[in-house]
XYZ file of C-alpha atoms in Angstrom:
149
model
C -2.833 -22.993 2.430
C -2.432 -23.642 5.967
C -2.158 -19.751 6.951
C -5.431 -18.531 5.051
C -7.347 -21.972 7.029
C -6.142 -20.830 10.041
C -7.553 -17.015 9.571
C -10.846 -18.801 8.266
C -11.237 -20.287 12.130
C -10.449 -17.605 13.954
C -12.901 -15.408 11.563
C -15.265 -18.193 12.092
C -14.932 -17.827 16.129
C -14.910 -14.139 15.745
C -16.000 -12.117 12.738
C -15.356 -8.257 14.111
C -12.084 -8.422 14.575
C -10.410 -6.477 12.275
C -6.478 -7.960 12.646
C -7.940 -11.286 11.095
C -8.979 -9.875 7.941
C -6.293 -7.766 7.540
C -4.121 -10.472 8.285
C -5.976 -12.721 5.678
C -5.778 -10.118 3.061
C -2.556 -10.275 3.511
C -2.066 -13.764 2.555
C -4.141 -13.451 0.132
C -2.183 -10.048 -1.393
C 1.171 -12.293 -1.307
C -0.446 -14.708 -2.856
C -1.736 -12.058 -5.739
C -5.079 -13.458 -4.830
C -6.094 -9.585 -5.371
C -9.951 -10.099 -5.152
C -10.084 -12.148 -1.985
C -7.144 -9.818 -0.855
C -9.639 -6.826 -1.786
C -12.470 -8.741 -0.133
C -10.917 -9.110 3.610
C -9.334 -5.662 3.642
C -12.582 -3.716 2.900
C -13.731 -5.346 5.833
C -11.848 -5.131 7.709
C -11.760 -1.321 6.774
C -15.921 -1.584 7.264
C -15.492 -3.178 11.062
C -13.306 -0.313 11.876
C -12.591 2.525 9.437
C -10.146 4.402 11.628
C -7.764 1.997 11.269
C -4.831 3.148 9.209
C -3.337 -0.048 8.357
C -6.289 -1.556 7.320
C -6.629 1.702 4.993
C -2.771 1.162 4.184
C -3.140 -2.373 3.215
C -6.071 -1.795 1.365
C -3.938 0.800 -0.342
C -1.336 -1.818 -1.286
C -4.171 -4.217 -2.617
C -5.565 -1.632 -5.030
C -2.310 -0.225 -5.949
C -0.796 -4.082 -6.798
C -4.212 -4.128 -9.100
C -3.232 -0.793 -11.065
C -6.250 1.068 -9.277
C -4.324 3.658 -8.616
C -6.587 6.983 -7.871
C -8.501 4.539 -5.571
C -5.485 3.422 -4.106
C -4.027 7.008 -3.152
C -7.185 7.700 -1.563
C -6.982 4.896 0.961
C -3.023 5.959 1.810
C -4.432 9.350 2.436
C -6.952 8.317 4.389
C -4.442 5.961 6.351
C -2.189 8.847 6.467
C -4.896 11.217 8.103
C -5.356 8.541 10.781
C -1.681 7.860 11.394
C 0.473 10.314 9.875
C 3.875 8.458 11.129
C 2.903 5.476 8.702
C 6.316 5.059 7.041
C 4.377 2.273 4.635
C 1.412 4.475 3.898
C 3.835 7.072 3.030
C 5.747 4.327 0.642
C 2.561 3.570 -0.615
C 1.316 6.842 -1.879
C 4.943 7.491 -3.349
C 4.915 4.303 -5.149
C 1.486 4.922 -6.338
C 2.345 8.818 -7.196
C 5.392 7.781 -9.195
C 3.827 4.859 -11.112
C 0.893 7.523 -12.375
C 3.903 9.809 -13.023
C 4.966 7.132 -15.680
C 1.786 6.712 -17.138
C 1.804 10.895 -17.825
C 5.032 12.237 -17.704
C 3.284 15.973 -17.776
C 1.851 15.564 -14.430
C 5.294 16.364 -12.928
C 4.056 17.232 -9.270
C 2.922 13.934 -9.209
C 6.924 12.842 -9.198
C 7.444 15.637 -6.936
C 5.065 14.761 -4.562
C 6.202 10.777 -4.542
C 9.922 11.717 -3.854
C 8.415 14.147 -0.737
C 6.688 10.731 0.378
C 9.488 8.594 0.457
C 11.783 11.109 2.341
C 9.172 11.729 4.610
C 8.902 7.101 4.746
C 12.525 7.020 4.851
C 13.137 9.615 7.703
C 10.263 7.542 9.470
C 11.800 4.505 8.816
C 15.057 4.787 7.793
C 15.787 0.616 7.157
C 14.720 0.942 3.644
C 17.724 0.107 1.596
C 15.685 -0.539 -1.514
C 13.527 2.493 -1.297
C 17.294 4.882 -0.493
C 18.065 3.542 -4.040
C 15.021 3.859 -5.304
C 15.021 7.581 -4.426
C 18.297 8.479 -5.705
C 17.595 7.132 -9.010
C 14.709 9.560 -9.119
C 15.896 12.139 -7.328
C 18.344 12.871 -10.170
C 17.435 15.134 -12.499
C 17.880 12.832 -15.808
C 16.724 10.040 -13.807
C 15.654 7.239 -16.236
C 12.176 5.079 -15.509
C 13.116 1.733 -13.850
C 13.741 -1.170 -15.997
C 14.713 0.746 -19.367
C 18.153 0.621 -18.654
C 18.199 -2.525 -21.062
């Protein structure tokens, strides 16, 4: 792939920067190349651990491989550095709610996704997928996505 050759020379002229390896991970992570996706972001994260979207797309990564308690971590970690991270915010919701499916008795864990995605949405408020997202299950006999059939 053209991008990830590209990110290989400039990582090649220039291995502490940060931006390339998120930036790689991120082709990577679209590409759901998840371990050289992991790879690059905990790198990146390693050059420079304060910064939140390194942490958030690290997040993402881990989430997208169903490490969730790892994942929520990172997004609270990104959210500690940068509290006005609408994705971080998206991310921990996402993350919240899809543990909130695995065990539908840890309620706060619904609770506490739907607080997230207000809080991404008022942050951010061109999310059209996430406003329907949250008024699904906002609802109080809001069904799990995809088992309408």
């Amino acid at each position: 792939d053209e991008a990830i050759q590209s990110y290989k020379r400039a990582v090649e002229q220039d291995a502490r920067q940060p931006q390339t390896f998120i930036n790689l991970g991120g082709v990577y992570l679209k590409q759901n190349r998840f371990t050289e996706a992991e790879k690059n972001l905990r790198y990146a994260v390693k050059l420079d651990p304060d910064m939140a979207i390194a942490r958030e797309r690290l997040g993402l990564c881990l989430y997208r491989q169903r490490k969730y308690e790892i994942a929520l971590a990172q997004y609270a970690q990104a959210l500690r550095l940068n509290p006005r991270s609408a994705p971080a915010h998206l991310g921990t919701g996402v993350t919240q709610m899809a543990m909130y499916l695995q065990d539908n008795s840890r309620t706060e864990l619904k609770s506490q996704a739907i607080e997230h995605w207000q809080r991404s949405l008022q942050l951010n408020p061109d999310q059209p997928n996430l406003k329907t997202i949250l008024q699904r299950y906002s609802s109080p006999d809001a069904a799990p996505l995809g088992s309408e059939g």
